[in-house]
Coordinates of N, CA and C in Angstrom, one line a residue:
M1 N -5.8 9.9 29.7 CA -5.2 9.2 28.6 C -3.8 9.7 28.3
P2 N -2.8 8.9 28.5 CA -1.5 9.4 28.2 C -1.3 9.8 26.7
A3 N -0.6 10.9 26.5 CA -0.4 11.4 25.1 C 0.3 10.3 24.2
P4 N 1.3 9.6 24.7 CA 1.9 8.6 23.8 C 0.9 7.5 23.3
V5 N -0.1 7.1 24.1 CA -1.1 6.1 23.7 C -2.0 6.7 22.7
L6 N -2.4 8.0 23.0 CA -3.4 8.7 22.1 C -2.7 8.9 20.7
I7 N -1.5 9.2 20.7 CA -0.8 9.5 19.4 C -0.6 8.1 18.7
A8 N -0.2 7.1 19.4 CA 0.0 5.8 18.8 C -1.3 5.3 18.2
S9 N -2.4 5.4 18.9 CA -3.7 5.0 18.4 C -4.1 5.8 17.2
T10 N -3.9 7.1 17.3 CA -4.2 7.9 16.1 C -3.4 7.5 14.9
L11 N -2.2 7.2 15.0 CA -1.4 6.7 13.9 C -1.9 5.4 13.4
Q12 N -2.3 4.5 14.3 CA -2.9 3.2 13.8 C -4.2 3.4 13.1
Y13 N -5.1 4.3 13.6 CA -6.3 4.6 12.9 C -6.1 5.2 11.5
A14 N -5.1 6.1 11.5 CA -4.8 6.8 10.2 C -4.3 5.7 9.2
L15 N -3.4 4.8 9.6 CA -2.9 3.8 8.7 C -4.1 2.9 8.3
A16 N -4.9 2.5 9.2 CA -6.1 1.7 8.9 C -7.0 2.4 7.8
A17 N -7.2 3.7 8.0 CA -8.0 4.4 7.0 C -7.4 4.3 5.6
T18 N -6.0 4.4 5.5 CA -5.4 4.2 4.2 C -5.6 2.8 3.6
F19 N -5.7 1.8 4.5 CA -5.9 0.5 4.0 C -7.4 0.2 3.6
L20 N -8.3 1.2 3.9 CA -9.6 1.1 3.4 C -9.8 2.0 2.2
V21 N -9.3 3.2 2.2 CA -9.6 4.1 1.1 C -8.8 3.8 -0.2
I22 N -7.6 3.5 -0.1 CA -6.8 3.2 -1.3 C -7.3 2.0 -2.1
P23 N -7.6 0.8 -1.4 CA -8.2 -0.3 -2.2 C -9.5 0.0 -2.9
V24 N -10.3 0.8 -2.2 CA -11.6 1.2 -2.8 C -11.4 2.0 -4.0
I25 N -10.5 3.0 -4.0 CA -10.2 3.8 -5.1 C -9.7 2.9 -6.3
V26 N -8.8 2.0 -5.9 CA -8.2 1.1 -6.9 C -9.3 0.2 -7.5
H27 N -10.2 -0.3 -6.7 CA -11.3 -1.1 -7.2 C -12.2 -0.4 -8.1
T28 N -12.5 0.8 -7.8 CA -13.5 1.6 -8.6 C -12.9 2.2 -9.8
H29 N -11.6 2.4 -9.9 CA -11.0 3.1 -11.0 C -9.9 2.2 -11.7
G30 N -9.7 1.0 -11.2 CA -8.7 0.1 -11.7 C -8.8 -0.3 -13.1
E31 N -10.0 -0.6 -13.5 CA -10.3 -1.0 -14.9 C -9.9 0.1 -15.9
W32 N -10.2 1.3 -15.6 CA -9.8 2.5 -16.4 C -8.3 2.6 -16.5
A33 N -7.6 2.4 -15.4 CA -6.2 2.4 -15.3 C -5.6 1.3 -16.1
Q34 N -6.2 0.1 -16.0 CA -5.7 -1.0 -16.8 C -5.8 -0.8 -18.3
R35 N -6.9 -0.2 -18.7 CA -7.1 0.1 -20.1 C -6.1 1.1 -20.6
A36 N -5.9 2.1 -19.8 CA -4.9 3.2 -20.1 C -3.5 2.6 -20.3
A37 N -3.1 1.7 -19.4 CA -1.8 1.1 -19.4 C -1.7 0.2 -20.7
E38 N -2.8 -0.6 -20.9 CA -2.8 -1.4 -22.1 C -2.7 -0.6 -23.4
A39 N -3.3 0.6 -23.4 CA -3.3 1.4 -24.6 C -1.8 1.9 -24.9
V40 N -1.1 2.2 -23.8 CA 0.3 2.6 -24.0 C 1.1 1.4 -24.5
V41 N 0.9 0.2 -24.0 CA 1.6 -1.0 -24.5 C 1.3 -1.3 -25.9
T42 N 0.0 -1.2 -26.3 CA -0.3 -1.4 -27.8 C 0.3 -0.3 -28.7
R43 N 0.3 0.9 -28.2 CA 1.0 2.0 -29.0 C 2.4 1.7 -29.2
Q44 N 3.0 1.0 -28.3 CA 4.5 0.6 -28.4 C 4.7 -0.7 -29.2
G45 N 3.6 -1.2 -29.8 CA 3.7 -2.3 -30.7 C 3.6 -3.7 -30.1
L46 N 3.2 -3.8 -28.8 CA 3.0 -5.1 -28.2 C 1.5 -5.3 -27.9
P47 N 1.1 -6.6 -27.7 CA -0.3 -6.9 -27.4 C -0.6 -6.5 -26.0
A48 N -1.8 -6.1 -25.7 CA -2.2 -5.7 -24.3 C -2.0 -6.8 -23.3
G49 N -2.1 -8.0 -23.8 CA -1.9 -9.2 -22.9 C -0.6 -9.3 -22.3
V50 N 0.4 -8.6 -22.8 CA 1.8 -8.7 -22.2 C 1.8 -8.3 -20.7
L51 N 0.8 -7.4 -20.4 CA 0.8 -7.0 -19.0 C 0.3 -8.2 -18.1
A52 N -0.7 -8.9 -18.6 CA -1.1 -10.1 -17.8 C 0.0 -11.1 -17.8
Q53 N 0.7 -11.3 -18.8 CA 1.8 -12.3 -18.8 C 2.9 -11.9 -17.8
H54 N 3.0 -10.7 -17.5 CA 4.0 -10.2 -16.5 C 3.4 -9.9 -15.1
R55 N 2.1 -10.3 -15.0 CA 1.4 -10.1 -13.8 C 1.3 -8.7 -13.3
I56 N 1.1 -7.8 -14.3 CA 1.0 -6.4 -14.0 C -0.5 -6.0 -14.2
K57 N -1.1 -5.6 -13.1 CA -2.5 -5.2 -13.2 C -2.8 -4.0 -12.3
F58 N -3.7 -3.2 -12.7 CA -4.0 -2.0 -11.9 C -5.4 -2.1 -11.3
A59 N -6.2 -3.1 -11.8 CA -7.5 -3.3 -11.2 C -7.5 -4.3 -10.0
E60 N -8.5 -4.2 -9.2 CA -8.5 -5.0 -8.0 C -9.9 -5.5 -7.9
S61 N -10.1 -6.8 -7.7 CA -11.4 -7.5 -7.5 C -11.9 -7.3 -6.1
V62 N -13.2 -7.6 -6.0 CA -13.8 -7.6 -4.6 C -13.1 -8.5 -3.7
V63 N -12.7 -9.7 -4.1 CA -12.0 -10.6 -3.3 C -10.7 -10.1 -2.9
E64 N -10.0 -9.4 -3.8 CA -8.7 -8.8 -3.4 C -8.8 -7.6 -2.4
L65 N -10.0 -7.1 -2.3 CA -10.2 -6.1 -1.3 C -10.2 -6.6 0.2
L66 N -10.5 -7.9 0.3 CA -10.6 -8.5 1.6 C -9.3 -8.4 2.4
F67 N -8.2 -8.6 1.8 CA -6.9 -8.5 2.6 C -6.6 -7.1 3.1
P68 N -6.7 -6.0 2.3 CA -6.4 -4.7 3.0 C -7.5 -4.3 3.9
V69 N -8.8 -4.7 3.7 CA -9.8 -4.4 4.6 C -9.6 -5.1 5.9
S70 N -9.1 -6.3 5.9 CA -8.8 -7.1 7.1 C -7.7 -6.4 7.9
I71 N -6.7 -5.9 7.1 CA -5.6 -5.2 7.8 C -6.1 -3.9 8.5
A72 N -7.0 -3.2 7.8 CA -7.6 -2.0 8.3 C -8.4 -2.3 9.6
A73 N -9.2 -3.4 9.6 CA -10.0 -3.8 10.8 C -9.0 -4.2 11.9
A74 N -8.0 -4.9 11.6 CA -7.0 -5.3 12.7 C -6.4 -4.1 13.3
L75 N -5.9 -3.2 12.5 CA -5.3 -1.9 13.0 C -6.2 -1.1 13.8
A76 N -7.5 -1.0 13.4 CA -8.5 -0.2 14.1 C -8.8 -0.9 15.5
A77 N -8.8 -2.2 15.4 CA -9.1 -3.0 16.7 C -7.9 -2.8 17.7
L78 N -6.7 -2.8 17.1 CA -5.5 -2.6 18.0 C -5.5 -1.2 18.6
A79 N -5.8 -0.2 17.8 CA -5.9 1.1 18.3 C -6.9 1.3 19.4
S80 N -8.1 0.6 19.2 CA -9.1 0.7 20.2 C -8.7 0.0 21.5
L81 N -8.0 -1.2 21.3 CA -7.6 -1.9 22.5 C -6.5 -1.1 23.2
G82 N -5.7 -0.4 22.5 CA -4.7 0.5 23.1 C -5.4 1.6 23.9
L83 N -6.4 2.2 23.3 CA -7.1 3.3 24.1 C -7.8 2.8 25.3
A84 N -8.3 1.5 25.2 CA -8.9 0.9 26.4 C -8.0 0.4 27.4
G85 N -6.7 0.4 27.2 CA -5.7 0.0 28.2 C -5.4 -1.4 28.2
S86 N -5.7 -2.2 27.2 CA -5.5 -3.6 27.1 C -4.0 -3.9 26.9
G87 N -3.4 -4.7 27.9 CA -2.0 -5.1 27.8 C -1.8 -6.0 26.6
V88 N -2.8 -6.8 26.3 CA -2.7 -7.7 25.1 C -2.7 -6.9 23.9
G89 N -3.5 -5.8 23.8 CA -3.6 -4.9 22.7 C -2.2 -4.2 22.5
R90 N -1.6 -3.9 23.6 CA -0.3 -3.2 23.5 C 0.7 -4.2 22.8
I91 N 0.8 -5.4 23.3 CA 1.7 -6.4 22.8 C 1.4 -6.7 21.3
L92 N 0.2 -6.9 21.0 CA -0.2 -7.1 19.6 C 0.1 -5.9 18.7
S93 N 0.0 -4.7 19.3 CA 0.3 -3.5 18.5 C 1.8 -3.5 18.2
W94 N 2.6 -3.9 19.1 CA 4.1 -4.0 18.8 C 4.3 -4.9 17.7
I95 N 3.7 -6.1 17.8 CA 3.9 -7.1 16.7 C 3.4 -6.6 15.4
A96 N 2.2 -6.0 15.4 CA 1.6 -5.5 14.1 C 2.5 -4.4 13.6
A97 N 2.9 -3.5 14.4 CA 3.8 -2.4 14.0 C 5.1 -2.9 13.4
A98 N 5.7 -3.9 14.0 CA 6.9 -4.5 13.4 C 6.6 -5.1 12.1
L99 N 5.5 -5.9 12.0 CA 5.2 -6.5 10.7 C 4.9 -5.4 9.6
M100 N 4.2 -4.4 10.0 CA 3.9 -3.3 9.1 C 5.2 -2.6 8.7
L101 N 6.0 -2.4 9.6 CA 7.3 -1.7 9.3 C 8.1 -2.5 8.3
T102 N 8.1 -3.7 8.3 CA 8.8 -4.5 7.3 C 8.0 -4.9 6.1
G103 N 7.0 -5.7 6.2 CA 6.1 -6.1 5.1 C 5.3 -5.0 4.5
G104 N 4.7 -4.2 5.3 CA 3.9 -3.1 4.8 C 4.7 -2.1 4.1
A105 N 5.8 -1.8 4.6 CA 6.7 -0.8 4.0 C 7.2 -1.3 2.6
F106 N 7.5 -2.6 2.5 CA 8.0 -3.2 1.3 C 6.9 -3.1 0.2
V107 N 5.7 -3.5 0.6 CA 4.5 -3.5 -0.4 C 4.2 -2.1 -0.8
T108 N 4.0 -1.2 0.2 CA 3.7 0.1 -0.1 C 4.8 0.8 -0.8
G109 N 6.1 0.5 -0.5 CA 7.2 1.0 -1.2 C 7.2 0.7 -2.7
S110 N 6.7 -0.6 -3.0 CA 6.6 -1.0 -4.4 C 5.6 -0.2 -5.1
Q111 N 4.6 0.3 -4.4 CA 3.5 1.2 -5.0 C 4.1 2.6 -5.2
V112 N 4.8 3.1 -4.2 CA 5.4 4.4 -4.4 C 6.4 4.5 -5.5
F113 N 7.2 3.4 -5.7 CA 8.2 3.4 -6.8 C 7.7 2.4 -7.9
A114 N 6.5 2.4 -8.2 CA 5.9 1.4 -9.2 C 6.6 1.5 -10.5
A115 N 6.9 2.7 -11.1 CA 7.5 2.8 -12.4 C 8.8 2.1 -12.4
R116 N 9.6 2.3 -11.4 CA 10.9 1.6 -11.3 C 10.8 0.1 -11.3
Y117 N 9.9 -0.4 -10.5 CA 9.7 -1.8 -10.3 C 9.3 -2.4 -11.7
V118 N 8.3 -1.8 -12.3 CA 7.8 -2.3 -13.6 C 8.9 -2.3 -14.7
E119 N 9.7 -1.2 -14.7 CA 10.7 -1.1 -15.7 C 11.8 -2.2 -15.4
A120 N 12.1 -2.4 -14.2 CA 13.1 -3.4 -13.8 C 12.6 -4.8 -14.2
A121 N 11.3 -5.1 -14.0 CA 10.7 -6.3 -14.4 C 10.8 -6.5 -15.9
F122 N 10.5 -5.5 -16.6 CA 10.5 -5.6 -18.1 C 12.0 -5.8 -18.6
K123 N 12.9 -5.2 -18.0 CA 14.4 -5.3 -18.4 C 14.8 -6.8 -18.1
R124 N 14.3 -7.4 -17.1 CA 14.7 -8.8 -16.8 C 14.0 -9.8 -17.7
S125 N 13.0 -9.4 -18.5 CA 12.2 -10.3 -19.3 C 13.1 -11.0 -20.4
G126 N 12.7 -12.2 -20.7 CA 13.3 -12.9 -21.8 C 12.9 -12.5 -23.1
D127 N 11.9 -11.7 -23.2 CA 11.4 -11.2 -24.5 C 12.0 -9.9 -24.8
P128 N 12.8 -9.8 -25.9 CA 13.5 -8.5 -26.3 C 12.5 -7.4 -26.5
A129 N 11.3 -7.6 -27.0 CA 10.4 -6.6 -27.3 C 9.9 -6.0 -25.9
V130 N 9.7 -6.8 -24.9 CA 9.2 -6.4 -23.6 C 10.4 -5.6 -22.9
R131 N 11.6 -6.0 -23.1 CA 12.7 -5.2 -22.5 C 12.7 -3.8 -23.0
E132 N 12.3 -3.5 -24.2 CA 12.3 -2.2 -24.8 C 11.0 -1.4 -24.4
L133 N 10.1 -2.0 -23.8 CA 8.8 -1.4 -23.4 C 9.1 -0.2 -22.4
D134 N 8.5 0.9 -22.6 CA 8.6 2.0 -21.7 C 7.6 1.9 -20.6
G135 N 8.1 1.2 -19.5 CA 7.3 0.9 -18.4 C 6.9 2.2 -17.6
G136 N 7.7 3.1 -17.6 CA 7.4 4.4 -17.0 C 6.2 5.1 -17.6
A137 N 6.1 5.1 -18.9 CA 5.0 5.7 -19.6 C 3.7 4.9 -19.3
M138 N 3.8 3.6 -19.3 CA 2.7 2.8 -19.0 C 2.2 3.0 -17.6
V139 N 3.0 3.1 -16.6 CA 2.6 3.4 -15.2 C 2.0 4.8 -15.1
R140 N 2.7 5.7 -15.7 CA 2.1 7.1 -15.7 C 0.7 7.2 -16.3
A141 N 0.5 6.5 -17.4 CA -0.9 6.4 -18.0 C -1.9 5.8 -17.0
A142 N -1.5 4.8 -16.3 CA -2.4 4.2 -15.4 C -2.6 5.1 -14.2
Q143 N -1.6 5.8 -13.7 CA -1.7 6.7 -12.6 C -2.7 7.8 -12.9
E144 N -2.6 8.3 -14.2 CA -3.5 9.4 -14.6 C -4.9 9.0 -14.7
A145 N -5.2 7.7 -14.8 CA -6.6 7.2 -14.8 C -7.2 7.2 -13.4
F146 N -6.4 7.1 -12.4 CA -6.9 7.2 -11.0 C -7.1 8.6 -10.6
P147 N -7.9 8.8 -9.6 CA -8.1 10.2 -9.0 C -6.8 10.7 -8.5
A148 N -6.6 12.0 -8.6 CA -5.3 12.6 -8.2 C -5.0 12.4 -6.8
V149 N -5.9 12.1 -5.9 CA -5.7 11.9 -4.5 C -5.0 10.6 -4.2
L150 N -5.0 9.6 -5.2 CA -4.5 8.3 -4.9 C -3.0 8.3 -4.6
R151 N -2.2 9.0 -5.5 CA -0.8 9.1 -5.3 C -0.3 9.6 -3.9
P152 N -0.9 10.8 -3.5 CA -0.5 11.3 -2.2 C -1.0 10.3 -1.0
L153 N -2.1 9.6 -1.2 CA -2.5 8.7 -0.2 C -1.5 7.5 -0.1
I154 N -1.0 7.0 -1.2 CA 0.0 6.0 -1.2 C 1.2 6.4 -0.5
V155 N 1.6 7.6 -0.7 CA 2.8 8.2 0.0 C 2.5 8.3 1.5
V156 N 1.4 8.7 1.8 CA 1.0 8.8 3.3 C 1.0 7.5 3.9
R157 N 0.4 6.5 3.2 CA 0.5 5.1 3.7 C 1.9 4.6 3.9
F158 N 2.7 4.9 3.0 CA 4.2 4.5 3.1 C 4.8 5.1 4.3
V159 N 4.6 6.4 4.5 CA 5.1 7.1 5.7 C 4.5 6.5 7.0
L160 N 3.2 6.3 7.0 CA 2.6 5.7 8.2 C 3.1 4.3 8.5
A161 N 3.3 3.5 7.4 CA 3.7 2.1 7.6 C 5.1 2.0 8.0
T162 N 5.9 3.0 7.7 CA 7.4 3.0 8.1 C 7.6 3.8 9.4
A163 N 7.6 5.1 9.2 CA 7.9 6.0 10.3 C 6.8 5.9 11.4
G164 N 5.5 5.8 10.9 CA 4.4 5.7 11.8 C 4.4 4.5 12.7
S165 N 4.8 3.3 12.1 CA 4.9 2.1 12.8 C 6.0 2.1 13.8
L166 N 7.1 2.7 13.4 CA 8.2 2.8 14.3 C 7.8 3.7 15.5
A167 N 7.1 4.8 15.2 CA 6.6 5.7 16.3 C 5.7 4.9 17.2
V168 N 4.8 4.1 16.7 CA 3.9 3.3 17.5 C 4.7 2.5 18.5
I169 N 5.7 1.8 18.0 CA 6.5 0.9 18.8 C 7.2 1.7 20.0
V170 N 7.8 2.9 19.6 CA 8.5 3.7 20.6 C 7.5 4.3 21.6
L171 N 6.4 4.8 21.1 CA 5.4 5.5 21.9 C 4.8 4.5 23.0
L172 N 4.6 3.3 22.6 CA 4.0 2.3 23.5 C 5.0 1.7 24.5
V173 N 6.3 2.1 24.3 CA 7.3 1.6 25.3 C 7.5 2.7 26.4
T174 N 7.1 3.9 26.1 CA 7.3 5.0 27.1 C 6.7 4.7 28.5
P175 N 7.3 5.2 29.5 CA 6.8 5.0 30.9 C 5.4 5.6 31.0
A176 N 5.0 6.6 30.3 CA 3.7 7.2 30.4 C 2.7 6.2 29.8
A177 N 3.1 5.5 28.7 CA 2.2 4.5 28.1 C 2.1 3.3 29.1
S178 N 3.2 2.9 29.6 CA 3.2 1.7 30.5 C 2.2 1.8 31.6
G179 N 2.1 3.0 32.2 CA 1.2 3.2 33.3 C -0.3 3.0 32.9
H180 N -0.6 3.1 31.6 CA -1.9 3.1 31.1 C -2.4 1.6 30.9
F181 N -1.5 0.7 30.6 CA -1.9 -0.6 30.3 C -2.0 -1.5 31.6
H182 N -3.0 -2.4 31.6 CA -3.1 -3.2 32.8 C -3.3 -4.7 32.4

């Protein structure tokens, strides 16, 4: 097994794991985080429903788990195909890594910088009371309701979706990797 293929597959499996673990944590603790965020909003004099009006939620339904779980399954399948030497798996890994590098990095980046995104959304609001809302305090309250491991996992997923995906592309182009695929 060439080292570049092994490393690329390991990166894909690691990214897949984050797409399983993070949504499960959000699903199991999201309601607490939502209540914590709503409590901050109401302490600032606005109704808790203002979060729903601006599509800000910290809870995730079972149906919403399907998308990240599907991504995890696809990444794990691609990693396995790479280890098996599938040329189709290699090509699909390049495509998936490019998609992850762009789309996945954007979505995960919005999670890494959630307070900034929320505050910016509130500032753009047509409602003057919402523009004054301390979005950072609200996001911090929600983050504190989640297990402490969530934040580092989001950062790890961001790194794997960006630098890791770029590494997968480069590793699977190497001559050592090329000899492995048939």
